Short mmCIF file of C-alpha atoms and ligand atoms in Angstrom, two decimals:
data_model
loop_
_atom_site.label_atom_id
_atom_site.label_comp_id
_atom_site.label_asym_id
_atom_site.label_seq_id
_atom_site.Cartn_x
_atom_site.Cartn_y
_atom_site.Cartn_z
CA MET A 1 -11.14 10.52 23.86
CA LEU A 2 -7.76 12.32 24.61
CA ASN A 3 -7.49 14.49 27.70
CA GLU A 4 -5.60 17.86 27.40
CA LYS A 5 -2.34 16.43 28.63
CA GLN A 6 -2.49 13.43 26.28
CA LYS A 7 -3.28 15.93 23.34
CA LEU A 8 -0.29 18.06 24.29
CA ASP A 9 1.98 14.91 24.47
CA THR A 10 0.80 13.38 21.21
CA LEU A 11 1.30 16.87 19.48
CA MET A 12 4.81 17.13 20.77
CA THR A 13 5.86 13.74 19.73
CA LEU A 14 3.92 13.78 16.34
CA GLY A 15 6.63 14.96 14.13
CA ILE A 16 8.93 12.13 15.27
CA GLU A 17 6.10 9.55 14.99
CA LEU A 18 5.15 10.70 11.31
CA ASN A 19 8.55 11.28 10.07
CA ARG A 20 9.45 7.54 10.89
CA ILE A 21 6.75 6.47 8.40
CA HIS A 22 8.14 6.50 4.69
CA ASP A 23 5.27 4.66 2.99
CA LEU A 24 2.67 7.07 1.80
CA ASP A 25 -0.53 4.93 2.39
CA ILE A 26 0.45 4.16 5.68
CA LEU A 27 1.37 7.79 6.60
CA LEU A 28 -2.08 8.86 5.35
CA GLU A 29 -3.67 6.28 7.62
CA ARG A 30 -1.74 7.62 10.63
CA VAL A 31 -2.35 11.23 9.91
CA LEU A 32 -6.09 10.87 9.69
CA THR A 33 -6.22 8.61 12.64
CA ARG A 34 -4.32 11.15 14.76
CA ALA A 35 -6.30 14.26 13.50
CA ARG A 36 -9.54 12.66 14.20
CA GLN A 37 -8.32 11.65 17.58
CA PHE A 38 -7.54 15.17 18.48
CA VAL A 39 -11.18 16.47 17.91
CA ASN A 40 -12.80 13.22 18.57
CA ALA A 41 -14.13 13.30 15.03
CA ASP A 42 -16.11 10.39 13.50
CA ALA A 43 -14.92 10.52 10.21
CA GLY A 44 -12.33 12.00 7.83
CA SER A 45 -10.65 12.06 4.32
CA ILE A 46 -7.51 13.06 2.79
CA TYR A 47 -7.27 14.44 -0.78
CA ILE A 48 -3.95 14.41 -2.61
CA HIS A 49 -3.11 17.02 -5.03
CA GLU A 50 -2.58 15.56 -8.56
CA GLY A 51 -2.07 17.70 -11.62
CA ASN A 52 -4.80 20.47 -11.31
CA ARG A 53 -7.18 18.19 -9.22
CA LEU A 54 -7.54 16.82 -5.73
CA ASP A 55 -7.90 12.98 -5.73
CA PHE A 56 -9.93 11.52 -2.73
CA THR A 57 -7.21 9.23 -1.61
CA TYR A 58 -7.93 7.86 1.80
CA SER A 59 -10.98 7.87 4.18
CA GLN A 60 -12.06 6.69 7.68
CA ASN A 61 -15.45 6.51 9.06
CA ASP A 62 -16.21 4.91 12.45
CA THR A 63 -19.99 4.80 11.95
CA LEU A 64 -19.72 2.79 8.72
CA GLN A 65 -16.87 0.80 9.96
CA LYS A 66 -18.91 -0.58 13.01
CA GLN A 67 -21.70 -1.78 10.66
CA LEU A 68 -19.08 -4.08 8.92
CA PRO A 69 -18.11 -7.45 10.48
CA ALA A 70 -15.07 -7.35 12.71
CA GLY A 71 -11.78 -7.21 10.85
CA GLU A 72 -13.29 -6.01 7.52
CA LYS A 73 -12.04 -3.01 5.93
CA LEU A 74 -14.19 -0.15 4.58
CA ILE A 75 -13.88 0.16 0.76
CA TYR A 76 -14.41 3.67 -0.43
CA SER A 77 -14.80 4.93 -4.02
CA THR A 78 -12.20 7.05 -5.38
CA PHE A 79 -12.95 10.37 -7.24
CA SER A 80 -11.50 13.77 -7.70
CA VAL A 81 -12.53 17.41 -7.46
CA PRO A 82 -10.89 20.37 -9.38
CA ILE A 83 -9.10 22.88 -7.51
CA ASP A 84 -11.30 25.80 -7.82
CA GLN A 85 -13.97 27.50 -5.65
CA THR A 86 -16.89 25.07 -6.37
CA SER A 87 -16.23 22.32 -3.97
CA ILE A 88 -15.34 22.50 -0.22
CA ALA A 89 -11.97 20.84 -0.70
CA GLY A 90 -11.32 22.55 -3.96
CA TYR A 91 -11.83 25.97 -2.24
CA ALA A 92 -9.55 25.19 0.60
CA ALA A 93 -6.84 24.18 -1.83
CA ALA A 94 -7.43 27.15 -4.34
CA THR A 95 -7.24 29.72 -1.44
CA GLY A 96 -4.89 27.89 0.87
CA LYS A 97 -7.24 28.62 3.79
CA MET A 98 -8.80 26.46 6.26
CA LEU A 99 -12.67 26.19 6.32
CA SER A 100 -14.73 25.36 9.27
CA ILE A 101 -18.36 24.71 8.42
CA PRO A 102 -20.89 24.04 11.22
CA ASP A 103 -23.42 22.15 9.18
CA VAL A 104 -22.59 21.21 5.51
CA TYR A 105 -26.34 20.91 4.74
CA LYS A 106 -26.94 24.60 5.79
CA LEU A 107 -24.30 26.37 3.65
CA ALA A 108 -25.23 30.07 2.85
CA PRO A 109 -26.37 30.09 -0.63
CA THR A 110 -23.91 32.90 -1.31
CA LYS A 111 -21.05 30.63 -0.99
CA SER A 112 -19.08 29.84 -4.23
CA TYR A 113 -18.75 26.20 -2.84
CA HIS A 114 -21.28 23.41 -2.10
CA PHE A 115 -21.41 20.38 -0.34
CA SER A 116 -21.62 17.30 -2.74
CA LYS A 117 -24.25 14.72 -1.25
CA LYS A 118 -23.02 11.82 -3.39
CA PHE A 119 -21.04 10.11 -0.51
CA ASP A 120 -24.05 10.61 2.05
CA GLU A 121 -26.38 9.24 -0.50
CA ALA A 122 -24.37 6.25 -1.39
CA SER A 123 -23.49 5.18 2.07
CA GLY A 124 -26.48 6.42 4.13
CA TYR A 125 -24.03 8.43 6.27
CA VAL A 126 -24.97 12.06 7.39
CA THR A 127 -22.20 14.54 7.34
CA ARG A 128 -22.80 17.73 9.57
CA SER A 129 -19.83 19.65 10.94
CA MET A 130 -16.65 19.59 8.86
CA LEU A 131 -13.18 21.18 9.08
CA THR A 132 -10.99 21.35 5.92
CA ILE A 133 -7.36 22.07 6.05
CA PRO A 134 -4.81 22.63 3.32
CA LEU A 135 -1.46 20.68 3.64
CA MET A 136 1.07 23.01 2.34
CA SER A 137 4.63 22.05 1.33
CA SER A 138 7.69 23.92 2.42
CA LYS A 139 7.31 25.85 -1.04
CA LYS A 140 3.78 26.81 -0.18
CA ASP A 141 2.28 24.40 -2.75
CA VAL A 142 -0.69 22.58 -1.83
CA LEU A 143 0.15 18.89 -1.22
CA GLY A 144 -3.31 17.81 -0.21
CA ILE A 145 -6.33 18.40 1.84
CA LEU A 146 -7.08 17.08 5.31
CA GLN A 147 -10.86 16.97 6.00
CA ILE A 148 -12.18 15.96 9.56
CA ILE A 149 -15.97 15.25 9.82
CA ASN A 150 -18.41 15.33 12.67
CA ALA A 151 -16.67 16.15 15.75
CA GLN A 152 -18.36 14.55 18.68
CA ASP A 153 -18.82 15.65 22.28
CA GLN A 154 -18.41 13.30 25.23
CA ASN A 155 -21.91 11.93 24.66
CA LYS A 156 -20.93 11.07 21.09
CA GLN A 157 -23.28 14.00 19.83
CA ILE A 158 -22.33 15.81 16.77
CA ARG A 159 -20.88 19.24 17.53
CA ILE A 160 -19.20 21.99 15.74
CA PHE A 161 -15.49 22.50 15.71
CA SER A 162 -14.30 24.92 18.29
CA GLN A 163 -11.58 27.51 17.80
CA THR A 164 -9.14 25.52 19.77
CA ASP A 165 -9.80 22.70 17.48
CA GLU A 166 -8.96 24.92 14.54
CA LYS A 167 -5.80 26.01 16.16
CA VAL A 168 -4.58 22.53 17.03
CA MET A 169 -5.40 21.36 13.50
CA LEU A 170 -3.50 24.06 11.72
CA HIS A 171 -0.45 23.20 13.90
CA PHE A 172 -1.14 19.40 13.01
CA ALA A 173 -1.42 19.92 9.46
CA GLY A 174 1.97 21.81 9.42
CA ILE A 175 3.66 18.55 10.83
CA ALA A 176 1.79 16.32 8.73
CA ALA A 177 2.64 18.12 5.52
CA VAL A 178 6.44 17.93 6.26
CA ALA A 179 6.11 14.08 6.80
CA LEU A 180 3.87 13.90 3.57
CA GLU A 181 6.36 15.66 1.33
CA ARG A 182 9.07 13.32 2.55
CA ALA A 183 7.10 10.23 1.97
CA GLN A 184 5.87 11.45 -1.56
CA MET A 185 9.51 11.89 -2.33
CA THR A 186 10.55 8.52 -1.25
CA ARG A 187 7.46 6.92 -3.25
CA SER A 188 8.51 8.98 -6.43
CA MET A 189 12.31 7.90 -6.21
CA ILE A 190 10.95 4.13 -5.89
CA LEU A 191 8.54 4.75 -8.80
CA ARG A 192 11.42 6.10 -10.91
CA MET A 193 13.38 2.95 -10.26
CA ILE A 194 10.32 0.96 -11.16
CA ARG A 195 9.74 2.81 -14.28
CA MET A 196 13.44 2.24 -15.38
CA ALA A 197 12.81 -1.43 -14.95
CA GLU A 198 9.67 -1.06 -16.95
CA MET A 199 11.60 0.54 -19.85
CA ARG A 200 13.67 -2.73 -19.95
CA ASP A 201 10.74 -5.11 -19.35
CA PRO A 202 7.20 -3.68 -20.28
CA LYS A 203 5.40 -6.50 -18.34
CA GLU A 204 7.07 -5.31 -15.12
CA THR A 205 4.44 -2.35 -14.93
CA GLY A 206 3.51 -0.14 -12.21
CA ALA A 207 0.30 -1.99 -12.03
CA HIS A 208 2.06 -5.32 -11.59
CA VAL A 209 4.15 -4.19 -8.87
CA ASN A 210 1.37 -2.44 -7.16
CA ARG A 211 -0.75 -5.62 -7.12
CA VAL A 212 2.15 -7.68 -5.90
CA ALA A 213 2.48 -5.24 -2.91
CA GLY A 214 -1.14 -4.95 -2.19
CA PHE A 215 -1.50 -8.79 -2.06
CA SER A 216 1.58 -9.16 -0.01
CA LEU A 217 0.27 -6.52 2.69
CA GLU A 218 -3.03 -8.70 2.84
CA ILE A 219 -1.13 -11.98 3.43
CA TYR A 220 1.22 -10.46 5.89
CA GLU A 221 -1.34 -8.71 8.09
CA HIS A 222 -3.47 -11.85 8.40
CA TRP A 223 -0.17 -14.05 9.20
CA ALA A 224 0.96 -11.43 11.99
CA LYS A 225 -2.51 -11.28 13.39
CA ARG A 226 -2.64 -15.01 13.80
CA ARG A 227 0.69 -14.71 15.61
CA SER A 228 -0.58 -11.63 17.68
CA ILE A 229 2.14 -9.46 16.59
CA ASP A 230 1.71 -6.12 18.12
CA LYS A 231 0.35 -3.34 16.11
CA LYS A 232 3.53 -1.17 16.12
CA GLU A 233 5.55 -4.15 14.54
CA ILE A 234 2.94 -4.91 11.89
CA ASP A 235 2.89 -1.29 10.94
CA LYS A 236 6.63 -1.14 10.68
CA THR A 237 6.75 -4.43 8.58
CA ARG A 238 3.74 -3.12 6.39
CA ASP A 239 5.64 -0.06 5.65
CA VAL A 240 8.96 -1.68 4.41
CA LEU A 241 7.07 -4.59 2.78
CA ARG A 242 4.96 -2.46 0.26
CA MET A 243 8.28 -0.85 -0.88
CA GLY A 244 10.16 -4.01 -0.93
CA ALA A 245 7.53 -5.89 -2.76
CA MET A 246 7.22 -3.40 -5.30
CA LEU A 247 10.97 -3.55 -5.94
CA HIS A 248 11.03 -7.41 -6.09
CA ASP A 249 12.13 -7.76 -9.76
CA VAL A 250 14.09 -4.61 -10.06
CA GLY A 251 17.19 -6.75 -10.66
CA LYS A 252 15.64 -7.80 -14.10
CA VAL A 253 17.35 -4.44 -15.23
CA ALA A 254 20.59 -6.31 -15.45
CA THR A 255 18.97 -9.09 -17.74
CA SER A 256 19.60 -8.71 -21.52
CA ASP A 257 16.71 -7.83 -23.63
CA LEU A 258 17.12 -11.01 -25.65
CA ILE A 259 16.13 -13.02 -22.68
CA LEU A 260 13.81 -10.67 -20.88
CA LYS A 261 11.73 -10.20 -23.87
CA LYS A 262 11.95 -13.62 -25.52
CA PRO A 263 8.37 -14.39 -26.66
CA ALA A 264 8.87 -18.02 -26.07
CA GLN A 265 10.11 -20.55 -23.34
CA LEU A 266 13.54 -19.91 -22.05
CA SER A 267 16.47 -22.38 -22.76
CA PHE A 268 18.20 -23.85 -19.74
CA GLU A 269 21.10 -21.50 -20.10
CA GLU A 270 18.89 -18.50 -20.56
CA PHE A 271 16.80 -19.31 -17.48
CA GLU A 272 20.04 -19.64 -15.46
CA ILE A 273 20.85 -15.99 -16.43
CA MET A 274 17.51 -15.00 -15.72
CA LYS A 275 17.62 -16.37 -12.24
CA GLN A 276 20.43 -13.93 -11.47
CA HIS A 277 17.84 -11.17 -11.16
CA THR A 278 17.26 -12.24 -7.51
CA ILE A 279 21.06 -11.59 -6.72
CA HIS A 280 21.42 -8.41 -9.00
CA GLY A 281 18.31 -7.05 -7.06
CA ALA A 282 19.61 -7.94 -3.59
CA ARG A 283 22.93 -6.34 -4.54
CA LEU A 284 21.29 -3.07 -5.49
CA PHE A 285 20.31 -2.70 -1.73
CA SER A 286 23.33 -4.46 -0.04
CA ASN A 287 24.40 -1.41 1.63
CA PRO A 288 21.44 -0.72 3.71
CA GLN A 289 20.82 2.86 4.62
CA SER A 290 17.58 1.99 6.15
CA ASP A 291 15.04 -0.75 6.85
CA TYR A 292 13.67 -0.16 3.47
CA ASP A 293 16.95 -1.38 1.76
CA GLU A 294 17.21 -4.24 4.00
CA ALA A 295 13.54 -5.35 3.31
CA ALA A 296 14.06 -4.86 -0.43
CA ALA A 297 17.29 -6.92 -0.48
CA ILE A 298 15.54 -9.76 1.35
CA ILE A 299 12.65 -9.77 -0.97
CA ALA A 300 14.53 -9.50 -4.15
CA MET A 301 16.83 -12.31 -2.95
CA ASN A 302 14.08 -14.69 -1.65
CA HIS A 303 11.06 -14.25 -3.84
CA HIS A 304 11.78 -17.29 -5.95
CA GLU A 305 12.65 -19.62 -3.35
CA LYS A 306 10.36 -22.53 -2.74
CA TRP A 307 9.07 -24.04 0.56
CA ASP A 308 10.42 -27.55 -0.33
CA GLY A 309 14.00 -26.27 -1.17
CA THR A 310 13.65 -26.41 -4.98
CA GLY A 311 13.71 -22.85 -5.60
CA TYR A 312 16.69 -20.31 -6.31
CA PRO A 313 19.14 -18.85 -5.69
CA GLY A 314 19.85 -20.48 -2.51
CA HIS A 315 22.21 -19.22 0.17
CA VAL A 316 24.23 -16.82 -1.93
CA ASP A 317 26.20 -13.72 -1.06
CA PRO A 318 24.77 -10.80 -2.99
CA ILE A 319 28.14 -9.18 -3.43
CA SER A 320 30.31 -11.95 -4.66
CA GLY A 321 27.20 -14.11 -6.21
CA LYS A 322 29.09 -16.98 -4.62
CA PRO A 323 27.60 -19.50 -2.22
CA ILE A 324 27.76 -18.79 1.38
CA PRO A 325 30.30 -21.02 2.97
CA GLY A 326 28.71 -24.11 4.33
CA HIS A 327 26.01 -24.01 1.59
CA GLU A 328 28.05 -24.78 -1.50
CA GLY A 329 26.13 -27.98 -2.12
CA ARG A 330 27.50 -30.77 -4.43
CA VAL A 331 30.09 -29.93 -7.07
CA GLY A 332 28.47 -29.80 -10.49
CA ARG A 333 25.01 -29.57 -9.09
CA PRO A 334 22.72 -26.48 -8.93
CA LEU A 335 22.75 -24.77 -5.57
CA PRO A 336 20.31 -26.23 -3.20
CA GLY A 337 17.55 -23.65 -2.43
CA LYS A 338 16.55 -22.31 1.06
CA LYS A 339 13.79 -24.58 2.71
CA HIS A 340 10.92 -23.77 4.81
CA GLU A 341 11.47 -21.07 7.65
CA GLU A 342 15.16 -20.69 6.35
CA ILE A 343 13.31 -18.54 3.53
CA PRO A 344 12.49 -15.23 5.29
CA ILE A 345 8.74 -14.60 5.82
CA LEU A 346 8.74 -11.60 3.47
CA GLY A 347 10.24 -13.78 0.69
CA ARG A 348 7.47 -16.50 1.20
CA ILE A 349 4.75 -13.98 1.16
CA VAL A 350 5.92 -12.23 -2.07
CA ALA A 351 6.54 -15.57 -3.78
CA ILE A 352 2.79 -16.23 -3.59
CA ALA A 353 1.88 -12.73 -4.61
CA ASP A 354 4.21 -12.67 -7.58
CA VAL A 355 3.11 -15.94 -9.06
CA TYR A 356 -0.54 -15.16 -8.72
CA ASP A 357 -0.09 -12.16 -10.37
CA ALA A 358 2.19 -13.45 -13.02
CA LEU A 359 -0.59 -16.29 -13.76
CA SER A 360 -3.34 -13.87 -14.04
CA SER A 361 -1.63 -11.26 -16.06
CA LYS A 362 -0.44 -11.48 -19.76
CA ARG A 363 3.38 -12.05 -20.22
CA SER A 364 5.60 -12.09 -23.19
CA TYR A 365 5.52 -15.78 -23.03
CA LYS A 366 1.83 -16.36 -21.96
CA GLU A 367 -1.72 -15.22 -22.09
CA PRO A 368 -3.53 -14.30 -18.69
CA TRP A 369 -5.14 -17.21 -17.00
CA ASP A 370 -8.61 -17.24 -15.58
CA GLU A 371 -8.95 -17.08 -11.79
CA SER A 372 -9.90 -20.60 -11.21
CA ARG A 373 -6.99 -21.87 -13.09
CA SER A 374 -4.58 -19.45 -11.24
CA ILE A 375 -6.06 -20.32 -7.78
CA GLU A 376 -5.53 -24.11 -8.72
CA ILE A 377 -1.92 -23.53 -9.21
CA ILE A 378 -1.54 -21.71 -5.88
CA SER A 379 -3.44 -24.48 -4.11
CA GLN A 380 -1.38 -27.06 -5.75
CA GLY A 381 1.79 -25.43 -4.82
CA SER A 382 0.89 -25.58 -1.08
CA GLY A 383 3.70 -27.34 0.84
CA THR A 384 6.05 -27.66 -2.36
CA HIS A 385 6.30 -24.25 -3.93
CA PHE A 386 4.54 -22.19 -1.14
CA ASP A 387 4.41 -22.06 2.67
CA PRO A 388 1.14 -23.96 3.21
CA GLU A 389 -0.04 -21.66 6.04
CA LEU A 390 0.35 -18.65 3.62
CA VAL A 391 -1.53 -20.55 0.84
CA GLU A 392 -4.43 -20.95 3.43
CA ILE A 393 -4.38 -17.20 4.04
CA PHE A 394 -4.29 -16.23 0.63
CA LEU A 395 -7.28 -18.32 -0.31
CA GLU A 396 -9.24 -17.16 2.69
CA GLN A 397 -8.68 -13.50 1.53
CA ILE A 398 -9.54 -13.93 -2.12
CA ALA A 399 -12.28 -11.48 -2.14
CA LEU A 400 -9.84 -8.79 -0.96
CA ILE A 401 -7.31 -10.00 -3.53
CA ARG A 402 -10.02 -9.37 -6.21
CA LEU A 403 -10.47 -5.87 -5.04
CA ILE A 404 -6.74 -5.05 -5.19
CA GLN A 405 -6.84 -6.51 -8.88
CA ALA A 406 -9.75 -4.14 -9.60
CA ARG A 407 -7.83 -1.31 -7.91
CA TYR A 408 -4.88 -1.60 -10.14
CA LEU A 409 -5.93 -2.70 -13.56
CA GLU A 410 -3.27 -2.75 -16.33
CA SER A 411 -1.95 0.32 -18.35
CA HIS A 412 -3.40 2.96 -16.18
CA ALA A 413 -3.85 3.01 -12.31
CA GLU A 414 -7.43 4.39 -12.60
CA PRO A 415 -9.32 3.09 -9.50
CA GLN A 416 -12.29 1.04 -10.49
CA THR A 417 -14.46 1.04 -7.34
CA THR A 418 -17.93 2.41 -7.57
CA PRO A 419 -19.92 4.44 -5.12
CA GLU A 420 -22.03 1.47 -4.42
CA GLN A 421 -19.14 -0.23 -2.68
CA LEU A 422 -19.23 2.52 -0.18
CA VAL A 423 -22.10 0.94 1.30
CA PRO A 424 -21.21 -1.79 4.00
CA GLN A 425 -22.70 -5.06 2.98
P1 C2E B 1 7.44 -13.46 -13.93
O1 C2E B 1 7.07 -13.56 -15.37
O2 C2E B 1 7.17 -12.32 -13.13
O3 C2E B 1 6.98 -14.72 -13.20
C1 C2E B 1 7.05 -15.03 -11.82
C2 C2E B 1 6.82 -16.49 -11.52
O4 C2E B 1 5.42 -16.78 -11.73
C3 C2E B 1 7.73 -17.64 -12.15
O5 C2E B 1 9.00 -17.60 -11.69
C4 C2E B 1 6.84 -18.87 -11.94
O6 C2E B 1 6.96 -19.37 -10.58
C5 C2E B 1 5.47 -18.16 -12.17
N1 C2E B 1 4.84 -18.49 -13.32
C6 C2E B 1 4.70 -17.46 -14.40
N2 C2E B 1 4.11 -17.88 -15.50
C7 C2E B 1 3.81 -19.27 -15.15
C8 C2E B 1 3.12 -20.23 -15.75
O7 C2E B 1 2.76 -20.22 -17.04
N3 C2E B 1 3.00 -21.34 -15.25
C9 C2E B 1 3.36 -21.57 -13.90
N4 C2E B 1 3.19 -22.69 -13.40
N5 C2E B 1 3.99 -20.62 -13.19
C10 C2E B 1 4.19 -19.38 -13.81
P2 C2E B 1 10.07 -18.25 -12.48
O8 C2E B 1 9.65 -19.58 -13.28
O9 C2E B 1 11.25 -18.41 -11.63
O10 C2E B 1 10.37 -17.13 -13.55
C11 C2E B 1 11.12 -15.90 -13.18
C12 C2E B 1 11.07 -14.92 -14.36
O11 C2E B 1 11.69 -15.51 -15.44
C13 C2E B 1 9.64 -14.78 -14.81
O12 C2E B 1 8.95 -13.57 -14.06
C14 C2E B 1 9.84 -14.19 -16.21
O13 C2E B 1 10.32 -12.81 -16.27
C15 C2E B 1 11.04 -15.15 -16.63
N6 C2E B 1 10.53 -16.17 -17.42
C16 C2E B 1 10.25 -17.53 -16.80
N7 C2E B 1 10.03 -18.44 -17.86
C17 C2E B 1 10.01 -17.77 -19.00
C18 C2E B 1 9.77 -18.08 -20.30
O14 C2E B 1 9.45 -19.21 -20.49
N8 C2E B 1 9.96 -17.18 -21.50
C19 C2E B 1 10.42 -15.86 -20.87
N9 C2E B 1 10.52 -14.84 -22.03
N10 C2E B 1 10.56 -15.54 -19.63
C20 C2E B 1 10.30 -16.36 -18.65
C1 SIN B 2 -3.05 1.30 3.11
O1 SIN B 2 -3.35 1.19 1.92
O2 SIN B 2 -2.31 0.60 3.57
C2 SIN B 2 -3.97 1.96 3.91
C3 SIN B 2 -5.27 1.63 3.71
C4 SIN B 2 -5.87 0.32 4.02
O3 SIN B 2 -5.21 -0.15 5.09
O4 SIN B 2 -6.75 -0.12 3.39
C1 SIN B 3 -3.47 -1.83 0.08
O1 SIN B 3 -3.41 -1.61 1.14
O2 SIN B 3 -2.85 -1.12 -0.95
C2 SIN B 3 -4.33 -3.08 -0.39
C3 SIN B 3 -5.79 -2.78 -0.02
C4 SIN B 3 -6.56 -2.20 -1.01
O3 SIN B 3 -6.02 -1.74 -1.98
O4 SIN B 3 -7.78 -1.92 -0.79
C1 SIN B 4 9.42 -16.94 10.04
O1 SIN B 4 10.16 -16.89 9.05
O2 SIN B 4 8.50 -17.63 10.17
C2 SIN B 4 9.47 -15.80 11.21
C3 SIN B 4 10.80 -15.16 11.06
C4 SIN B 4 10.76 -14.12 10.16
O3 SIN B 4 10.33 -12.90 10.45
O4 SIN B 4 11.35 -14.34 9.01
FE1 FE B 5 11.34 -12.49 -9.92
FE1 FE B 6 7.27 -10.35 -10.82
#
């Protein structure tokens, strides 16, 4: 539990902390963690405004989390509520007002909004006190809703939210909203770049890049944990990795349609041109304005390198497209690839994520493969195509990989989790 001095310190540096995070998912996680810390709340959720509804986007629940084996993540279902006066979150969004409810099971019948018991019924959790705060943009639009659940006293007994809690949370929400607006802007710019790439190559869909990013984050987190890399460093890398992984193939915009959409095997010459997408991608981010550009350039450049040195493009300068001095290789021979740890870790990670997703998805030149066959290719590639340690991690995490696939299905990004999955196994 934070004491008063710690609370004040945290609140003062909160803006700096949150504005450093550009990735939307990681930001939501941090906002909720910090908000709950302030009032010692057991659980909480964030809804994001989409169209005329609120999407239940991110959730934390210490009680349910503790029922899971160590290291496992809580899977929560995704749903949405209309912005109107019938639900608690909808009411807060429709009116722009904070709602503090002492006990959601004892709402006065005169209220237009009511508490949905679905979550509690699916999970066995009991929601009591609830503070629901709108996150307003600079233009006074509702960006989303922050909902904090079951404040606790020193003895972990559920208590109602105090007036001080309400004041602190209003201030907190103002800071969080600024960071949220920024992160949404960054993400929408990236999604625009990806949509542009998608117009060129319909197989390079939003769903594909989301899956590649999701797989990559899982692999990275486990790789980093094995090395006891500290939480701050992990969070920073997760942030840049997600964006970079989403943009891994954006250099394909420079590839001609004839090659990109060829419904058959590429010829040697065509494949040589196709390989340039790594260098084109890196060139797009070659003038780094931020850590994002740097990670995106590294990933674009290195996601087709192979562990044994037989990948591409090798040690190349992204601007000139020429070999870096000392790495020219032999005249008349293809440029040697980077080998082992010469390949940056983020490139090694995205290589596995990208191939696995390419195998399990439909391509203009191939049908989707079933899971066992795709896994087989990844296993066989251990030590040749892929970093063996990362293959080991990937295979260990296959259950999580399946969840990410289910979350980002083709054509529309409708989440596919069901309420049953709320219940810890
Ligand atoms: P992509 O479709 O995103 O595939 C990414 C990587 O997944 C490929 O990199 C390859 O390592 C792996 N992969 C994809 N399909 C298969 C497969 O059927 N079997 C195996 N063993 N591995 C597979 P790669 O080969 O460097 O290709 C890079 C990109 O070049 C591909 O991205 C795709 O856009 C294009 N491409 C590669 N081969 C062909 C082809 O025969 N026809 C066409 N039209 N495009 C191709
Ligand atoms: C994220 O998507 O990165 C935050 C949620 C999670 O870690 O599962
Ligand atoms: C992610 O953080 O995006 C992958 C985890 C998940 O989707 O459950
Ligand atoms: C590694 O490649 O194994 C670690 C160095 C890096 O972060 O690229
Ligand atoms: Fe690629
Ligand atoms: Fe790809």
